[in-house]
Short mmCIF file of C-alpha atoms and ligand atoms in Angstrom, two decimals:
data_model
loop_
_atom_site.label_atom_id
_atom_site.label_comp_id
_atom_site.label_asym_id
_atom_site.label_seq_id
_atom_site.Cartn_x
_atom_site.Cartn_y
_atom_site.Cartn_z
CA MET A 656 1.42 -22.48 23.62
CA ASN A 657 5.16 -21.96 23.62
CA ILE A 658 5.99 -18.42 22.02
CA GLU A 659 8.92 -20.10 19.46
CA GLU A 660 7.41 -23.31 18.67
CA LEU A 661 4.54 -20.86 17.48
CA LEU A 662 6.75 -17.70 15.93
CA HIS A 663 7.26 -21.45 13.81
CA ARG A 664 3.94 -23.06 13.34
CA GLU A 665 3.26 -24.44 9.55
CA ASP A 666 -0.76 -22.63 9.44
CA TYR A 667 -2.09 -20.19 11.90
CA THR A 668 -5.70 -20.01 13.77
CA HIS A 669 -6.89 -16.61 13.83
CA ASP A 670 -6.42 -16.87 18.16
CA ASP A 671 -2.39 -18.16 17.92
CA ILE A 672 -1.98 -14.62 15.01
CA VAL A 673 -4.28 -12.78 18.49
CA GLN A 674 -1.60 -14.72 20.76
CA LEU A 675 1.92 -12.47 17.91
CA LEU A 676 -0.22 -9.32 18.42
CA ASN A 677 -0.08 -9.09 22.24
CA LEU A 678 3.32 -10.42 22.83
CA SER A 679 4.26 -7.40 25.28
CA LYS A 680 7.87 -9.15 26.88
CA GLU A 681 10.90 -7.06 24.83
CA ASP A 682 12.36 -10.10 24.23
CA GLU A 683 9.56 -12.33 22.30
CA ILE A 684 9.30 -8.95 20.99
CA GLN A 685 12.48 -9.36 18.87
CA ASN A 686 12.09 -13.10 18.49
CA LEU A 687 8.99 -11.94 16.71
CA TYR A 688 10.50 -9.99 13.76
CA LYS A 689 13.98 -11.67 13.87
CA ARG A 690 11.47 -15.31 12.58
CA ALA A 691 9.53 -13.00 10.57
CA ASP A 692 12.56 -11.18 9.01
CA GLU A 693 13.59 -14.99 7.78
CA VAL A 694 10.14 -16.06 6.43
CA ARG A 695 11.21 -12.91 4.57
CA LYS A 696 14.39 -14.55 3.33
CA ASN A 697 13.57 -17.30 3.26
CA TYR A 698 10.44 -15.96 1.07
CA CYS A 699 10.77 -12.57 -1.21
CA GLY A 700 16.01 -12.40 -0.59
CA ASP A 701 17.27 -9.63 0.48
CA GLU A 702 16.32 -7.28 -3.07
CA VAL A 703 14.44 -4.34 -1.38
CA HIS A 704 11.98 -3.03 -3.94
CA LEU A 705 11.29 0.63 -4.67
CA ARG A 706 7.88 1.33 -6.51
CA ALA A 707 8.12 4.89 -7.54
CA VAL A 708 4.28 6.79 -5.92
CA ILE A 709 3.43 9.22 -7.87
CA GLU A 710 0.68 10.74 -6.36
CA ILE A 711 -1.99 12.19 -9.57
CA SER A 712 -4.73 13.92 -7.26
CA ASN A 713 -5.52 14.49 -4.11
CA TYR A 714 -9.57 15.43 -5.70
CA CYS A 715 -12.08 12.96 -4.78
CA SER A 716 -14.83 12.87 -3.85
CA GLN A 717 -15.66 10.14 -1.28
CA ASN A 718 -15.32 11.25 1.90
CA CYS A 719 -13.72 8.23 4.90
CA LEU A 720 -13.99 9.46 7.93
CA TYR A 721 -10.15 9.24 8.48
CA CYS A 722 -8.25 10.51 5.03
CA ARG A 723 -6.86 13.52 4.84
CA ASN A 724 -7.87 14.11 1.46
CA ARG A 725 -11.98 13.70 0.94
CA GLU A 726 -14.22 16.14 0.00
CA ASP A 727 -14.81 17.64 2.95
CA ASN A 728 -11.69 18.93 4.23
CA PHE A 729 -11.36 22.31 2.07
CA SER A 730 -8.25 22.96 4.05
CA ILE A 731 -6.06 21.72 2.00
CA LYS A 732 -5.43 22.68 -1.18
CA ARG A 733 -6.21 20.74 -4.09
CA TYR A 734 -4.29 19.38 -7.03
CA ARG A 735 -3.40 16.94 -10.75
CA LEU A 736 -1.41 16.56 -12.42
CA ALA A 737 -1.13 17.08 -16.02
CA THR A 738 -0.71 13.93 -17.96
CA ALA A 739 2.93 15.14 -20.49
CA GLU A 740 4.36 15.42 -16.87
CA ILE A 741 2.90 12.91 -15.10
CA ILE A 742 4.33 10.80 -18.68
CA GLU A 743 8.06 12.93 -17.71
CA LEU A 744 8.21 11.89 -14.19
CA SER A 745 7.57 8.27 -15.17
CA LYS A 746 10.56 8.60 -17.97
CA GLN A 747 12.38 10.29 -15.44
CA ILE A 748 11.78 7.77 -12.30
CA SER A 749 12.46 4.31 -15.42
CA ASN A 750 15.71 5.98 -15.66
CA LEU A 751 16.75 6.02 -12.42
CA GLY A 752 17.46 2.29 -12.46
CA ILE A 753 13.22 2.46 -10.35
CA TYR A 754 10.93 -0.65 -11.88
CA THR A 755 7.69 0.42 -11.18
CA ILE A 756 5.80 3.38 -10.31
CA ILE A 757 2.28 4.35 -8.06
CA LEU A 758 -0.19 6.04 -9.84
CA GLN A 759 -2.38 7.44 -6.93
CA SER A 760 -5.20 9.61 -6.56
CA GLY A 761 -8.42 9.83 -4.93
CA LEU A 762 -11.59 8.74 -6.72
CA ASP A 763 -11.61 11.73 -8.89
CA SER A 764 -13.95 10.64 -12.51
CA TYR A 765 -12.14 14.06 -14.20
CA PHE A 766 -9.06 11.11 -14.67
CA ASP A 767 -11.46 9.23 -16.66
CA THR A 768 -11.54 5.24 -18.28
CA ASP A 769 -9.39 7.08 -21.76
CA MET A 770 -7.11 9.42 -20.21
CA ILE A 771 -5.90 6.67 -17.97
CA ALA A 772 -5.76 4.28 -21.00
CA TYR A 773 -3.43 7.14 -22.51
CA LEU A 774 -1.66 7.19 -19.31
CA ILE A 775 -0.69 3.88 -19.20
CA TYR A 776 -0.47 3.34 -22.84
CA SER A 777 2.34 5.68 -22.44
CA ILE A 778 4.11 5.68 -19.97
CA LYS A 779 5.25 1.59 -20.96
CA GLN A 780 5.89 2.90 -24.92
CA ASN A 781 8.35 5.15 -23.02
CA ALA A 782 9.12 3.36 -19.94
CA ASN A 783 9.85 0.11 -18.94
CA ILE A 784 8.40 -0.07 -16.10
CA ALA A 785 5.44 -2.40 -14.12
CA VAL A 786 2.85 0.04 -13.98
CA THR A 787 0.28 -0.50 -10.02
CA LEU A 788 -2.67 2.17 -10.48
CA SER A 789 -4.73 3.39 -7.10
CA LEU A 790 -7.17 5.76 -8.18
CA GLY A 791 -9.62 4.11 -5.14
CA GLU A 792 -12.99 2.04 -6.28
CA ARG A 793 -13.64 2.58 -9.74
CA ARG A 794 -16.22 0.78 -12.46
CA TYR A 795 -16.23 -3.35 -13.66
CA ASP A 796 -15.75 -1.87 -17.54
CA GLU A 797 -12.69 0.54 -15.91
CA TYR A 798 -10.45 -2.21 -14.21
CA ARG A 799 -11.06 -4.62 -17.67
CA ALA A 800 -10.29 -0.69 -20.74
CA TRP A 801 -6.95 -0.02 -17.83
CA LYS A 802 -5.94 -3.98 -18.09
CA ILE A 803 -5.92 -4.15 -21.46
CA ALA A 804 -4.06 -0.96 -21.51
CA GLY A 805 -1.43 -2.61 -19.93
CA ALA A 806 -1.93 -2.16 -16.18
CA ASP A 807 0.04 -4.43 -14.30
CA ARG A 808 -1.25 -3.30 -11.17
CA TYR A 809 -4.04 -2.75 -8.86
CA ILE A 810 -3.88 -1.04 -5.23
CA LEU A 811 -8.40 -0.87 -3.40
CA LYS A 812 -7.42 -0.94 0.52
CA TYR A 813 -10.45 -3.23 2.17
CA THR A 814 -9.67 -1.29 5.28
CA THR A 815 -10.76 -3.23 7.32
CA SER A 816 -11.87 -7.01 7.69
CA ASN A 817 -14.97 -5.84 9.96
CA PRO A 818 -18.39 -4.85 7.41
CA LYS A 819 -19.65 -3.10 11.17
CA HIS A 820 -16.35 -1.34 11.36
CA TYR A 821 -16.34 -0.64 7.18
CA GLU A 822 -19.43 0.73 6.86
CA LEU A 823 -18.45 2.91 9.96
CA TYR A 824 -14.46 4.34 7.80
CA HIS A 825 -17.29 4.62 4.75
CA LYS A 826 -20.45 6.28 4.48
CA ASN A 827 -23.11 4.62 1.56
CA LYS A 828 -20.37 1.25 1.03
CA SER A 829 -19.92 -2.24 1.86
CA LEU A 830 -16.86 -4.38 2.96
CA SER A 831 -18.57 -7.18 0.62
CA ASP A 832 -19.41 -4.76 -2.30
CA ARG A 833 -14.92 -3.45 -2.25
CA LEU A 834 -13.97 -7.24 -1.22
CA ASN A 835 -15.79 -7.65 -5.21
CA HIS A 836 -14.12 -5.94 -6.86
CA LEU A 837 -10.42 -7.19 -5.62
CA LYS A 838 -11.59 -10.48 -6.97
CA PHE A 839 -12.42 -9.24 -10.05
CA LEU A 840 -9.49 -7.63 -10.58
CA LYS A 841 -7.94 -10.90 -8.69
CA GLY A 842 -9.59 -12.29 -12.02
CA LEU A 843 -8.73 -9.88 -15.58
CA GLY A 844 -4.63 -10.45 -13.90
CA PHE A 845 -3.97 -7.06 -12.15
CA GLN A 846 -0.66 -8.21 -9.42
CA VAL A 847 -3.44 -7.39 -6.73
CA ALA A 848 -2.78 -5.09 -3.28
CA SER A 849 -5.10 -4.29 -0.22
CA GLY A 850 -4.29 -4.36 2.88
CA ASN A 851 -5.66 -2.30 6.87
CA ILE A 852 -5.32 0.15 8.16
CA ILE A 853 -4.33 -0.55 11.84
CA GLY A 854 -5.15 0.98 14.52
CA LEU A 855 -8.90 2.56 13.93
CA PRO A 856 -10.44 3.89 16.76
CA PHE A 857 -12.55 0.68 17.77
CA GLN A 858 -10.78 -1.50 15.83
CA THR A 859 -9.44 -4.85 18.40
CA MET A 860 -6.45 -7.62 17.77
CA ASP A 861 -9.40 -10.29 17.32
CA ASP A 862 -10.19 -7.70 13.52
CA ILE A 863 -6.16 -6.92 12.45
CA ALA A 864 -6.61 -10.83 13.02
CA ASN A 865 -9.41 -11.45 11.11
CA ASP A 866 -7.71 -8.06 8.39
CA ILE A 867 -4.40 -10.49 8.44
CA LEU A 868 -6.61 -13.75 7.63
CA LEU A 869 -8.62 -11.54 5.14
CA ALA A 870 -4.71 -11.04 3.08
CA LYS A 871 -4.36 -14.52 3.25
CA GLU A 872 -7.62 -15.86 2.06
CA ILE A 873 -7.73 -13.74 -0.28
CA ASP A 874 -3.57 -14.65 -1.77
CA PHE A 875 -3.58 -11.34 -2.72
CA ASP A 876 0.15 -10.72 -4.38
CA SER A 877 1.14 -8.12 -2.01
CA ALA A 878 -0.19 -7.44 1.40
CA ILE A 879 -0.61 -3.57 2.98
CA PHE A 880 -0.71 -2.73 6.85
CA SER A 881 -0.21 0.32 7.06
CA PRO A 882 -0.37 2.10 10.04
CA PHE A 883 -3.79 5.19 11.48
CA ILE A 884 -2.58 8.36 12.14
CA PRO A 885 -5.37 11.12 12.56
CA SER A 886 -5.60 13.46 10.05
CA PRO A 887 -6.10 17.54 11.73
CA PHE A 888 -9.78 18.53 10.08
CA THR A 889 -10.73 14.90 9.43
CA PRO A 890 -13.55 13.20 11.39
CA PHE A 891 -11.07 11.40 13.68
CA GLN A 892 -8.51 14.37 13.74
CA ASN A 893 -8.79 13.98 18.34
CA LYS A 894 -8.53 9.31 17.82
CA ARG A 895 -5.38 8.65 18.46
CA GLY A 896 -2.64 7.36 17.08
CA VAL A 897 -1.34 3.63 16.28
CA ASP A 898 2.48 3.21 18.02
CA ILE A 899 4.70 2.31 15.34
CA ASP A 900 5.39 -1.13 18.50
CA LEU A 901 1.87 -2.39 17.12
CA THR A 902 2.44 -1.68 13.63
CA LEU A 903 5.46 -3.52 12.55
CA LYS A 904 3.49 -6.31 15.50
CA THR A 905 1.47 -6.59 12.54
CA ILE A 906 4.45 -6.46 9.46
CA ALA A 907 5.32 -9.17 11.48
CA VAL A 908 3.15 -11.26 12.21
CA ALA A 909 1.74 -11.02 8.13
CA ARG A 910 4.83 -11.85 7.26
CA ILE A 911 4.77 -15.37 9.44
CA VAL A 912 1.47 -15.94 8.21
CA LEU A 913 1.82 -14.71 4.50
CA ARG A 914 5.38 -15.67 3.68
CA ASN A 915 5.57 -15.26 0.04
CA MET A 916 2.35 -12.26 -0.59
CA HIS A 917 4.84 -8.26 -1.38
CA ILE A 918 4.17 -6.76 2.09
CA PRO A 919 6.49 -2.89 1.84
CA ALA A 920 7.29 -0.70 4.95
CA PRO A 921 5.42 1.81 4.48
CA SER A 922 6.46 5.60 4.27
CA SER A 923 4.33 6.67 6.87
CA LEU A 924 6.10 5.19 9.03
CA CYS A 925 8.55 7.60 8.75
CA LYS A 926 6.12 9.42 10.40
CA ILE A 927 5.66 7.66 13.52
CA ASP A 928 8.90 6.66 14.56
CA THR A 929 11.99 8.43 12.77
CA HIS A 930 13.99 4.76 11.46
CA GLY A 931 10.63 3.55 10.88
CA ARG A 932 10.78 2.21 7.21
CA ILE A 933 14.45 0.27 8.27
CA LYS A 934 12.69 -0.46 10.91
CA GLY A 935 9.77 -2.45 9.35
CA LEU A 936 11.94 -3.05 6.55
CA GLU A 937 14.11 -5.40 9.95
CA SER A 938 10.92 -7.31 10.50
CA GLY A 939 9.50 -8.66 7.68
CA ALA A 940 8.84 -5.76 4.72
CA ASN A 941 10.41 -6.18 1.66
CA VAL A 942 8.74 -2.72 -0.61
CA VAL A 943 8.96 0.97 0.17
CA THR A 944 7.31 3.50 -1.53
CA PRO A 945 8.99 6.87 -1.87
CA ASP A 946 6.72 9.59 -3.11
CA PHE A 947 8.08 11.29 -5.90
CA THR A 948 5.16 13.41 -6.52
CA PRO A 949 7.12 16.89 -6.95
CA GLN A 950 7.24 19.41 -3.96
CA MET A 951 5.57 21.92 -6.16
CA TYR A 952 1.73 20.48 -5.28
CA LYS A 953 3.21 18.42 -2.12
CA ALA A 954 4.47 22.26 -0.83
CA PRO A 955 2.61 24.48 -3.48
CA PHE A 956 3.75 27.69 -1.67
CA THR A 957 7.16 27.20 -2.19
CA PRO A 958 9.08 28.98 -4.08
CA ASN A 959 9.05 27.45 -7.80
CA LYS A 960 12.28 26.91 -7.80
CA LEU A 961 11.83 23.82 -6.79
CA LYS A 962 10.61 22.54 -9.41
CA LYS A 963 14.09 22.74 -11.28
CA THR A 964 15.62 20.55 -9.13
CA GLU A 965 12.77 17.52 -8.98
CA LEU A 966 14.83 15.38 -10.62
CA ARG A 967 18.03 16.33 -8.73
CA ASP A 968 15.28 15.37 -5.44
CA SER A 969 14.05 11.85 -7.15
CA SER A 970 18.46 11.23 -7.87
CA LEU A 971 18.91 11.85 -4.13
CA ILE A 972 15.35 9.84 -2.60
CA LYS A 973 16.72 6.75 -4.43
CA SER A 974 20.47 7.59 -3.49
CA ASN A 975 19.30 7.80 0.55
CA LEU A 976 17.42 4.81 0.04
CA SER A 977 20.53 2.50 -1.41
CA LEU A 978 22.55 4.20 1.67
CA GLN A 979 19.78 2.44 4.04
CA ILE A 980 18.40 -0.87 2.86
CA GLU A 981 22.63 -1.27 2.23
CA SER A 982 23.15 -0.63 6.21
CA ILE A 983 20.92 -3.33 6.91
CA GLY A 984 22.89 -5.63 4.75
CA ARG A 985 20.30 -5.48 1.69
CA LYS A 986 20.58 -3.90 -2.10
CA ILE A 987 17.67 -3.02 -4.26
CA ALA A 988 16.11 -4.79 -7.21
CA ASP A 989 17.04 -4.65 -10.25
CA ASN A 990 13.41 -5.88 -11.76
CA LYS A 991 10.44 -5.49 -11.20
CA GLY A 992 9.36 -7.14 -8.85
CA ASP A 993 6.82 -8.86 -9.71
CA SER A 994 4.46 -11.41 -7.84
CA PHE A 995 6.33 -14.07 -6.16
CA LYS A 996 2.97 -15.72 -7.23
CA ASN A 997 3.11 -18.15 -9.89
CA GLN A 998 -0.33 -18.59 -10.66
CA ILE A 999 -3.94 -16.14 -11.32
CA ASP A 1000 -7.08 -19.16 -11.38
CA LEU A 1001 -8.57 -17.71 -13.02
CA ASN A 1002 -12.28 -19.59 -12.33
CA ARG A 1003 -11.06 -18.70 -8.81
CA TYR A 1004 -12.39 -14.99 -9.45
CA SER A 1005 -15.86 -14.90 -10.43
CA TYR A 1006 -18.17 -12.02 -9.36
CA ARG A 1007 -21.77 -11.52 -9.62
S1 LIG B 2599 -11.42 6.77 -1.48
FE1 LIG B 2599 -9.48 7.16 -1.28
S2 LIG B 2599 -8.71 9.38 -0.19
FE2 LIG B 2599 -11.15 9.37 -1.10
S3 LIG B 2599 -11.71 9.90 1.38
FE3 LIG B 2599 -11.31 7.23 1.12
S4 LIG B 2599 -9.38 7.31 1.35
FE4 LIG B 2599 -9.40 9.74 0.52
#
């Protein structure tokens, strides 16, 4: 099929998506990015939404084969932030004019139901900010308690739509369970974000196309497609990472297929290309997720003086992002960047 015609279709089959992901001529790839940028502008506008990530803990009781934070990785220094520190950091972020925080951790039972509920409630009392949780696959009663406490959004990746690969990457876990959790979260009224990891070992273009179609089928509020970058001291440490081209093509095709979902340019894009974040924003993305975790945790052996400069560093993160975003004619949103979807049909997401 003619590529121009394919780029302007109303609906996309699996084969259409594979054809777009396989584009290899430079002019066709550039047309794909241009079309994705147009669709982004039509459905999401020019605003770029900032979601400030605070990694509250890097402890995890799971052993996902690709993940640096897996329990069996004894090479990393583990940390947890204190609740008072998280609340203070959230206030600082809100004062910078950033209206979403993402509280992120591995599967860490130290942050139990009550502690997370307390955090959500306290943050919402002190700051005008949307609270997104990214705490892994937790119990259904915990999701419910955290929604009641005021949480707005939940991020839980399906990682792959291929059930066999899912079981390979995540020991003793199943894709169907993960999808039930996602549907339950939607049913509770969370704005839900999910997505894949591009370039994982054994993944094919067919898999990536199915990953995009799964996001469409479940109708997430936000779809996240992030690159696989091998981490040292993990079972996949010697596997080949994905290149920027396939990552950007996936984001662009996802935008064309998924239309009005938020789609981030993941921070990890900057690890595979110096200008990765901007390239992502020019290929269909409308969200960025800068990391506001205090540097003293990320670089545990750096002198304590870093602590005194945290706020200044946070301001710098924001002003640097502003400059980058304005350089491509876009602007940082001054709102929470809620879902573009209007109504959540609760009946559709009954589970069990
Ligand atoms: S649950 Fe999350 S943090 Fe833990 S090992 Fe898996 S991907 Fe990593």
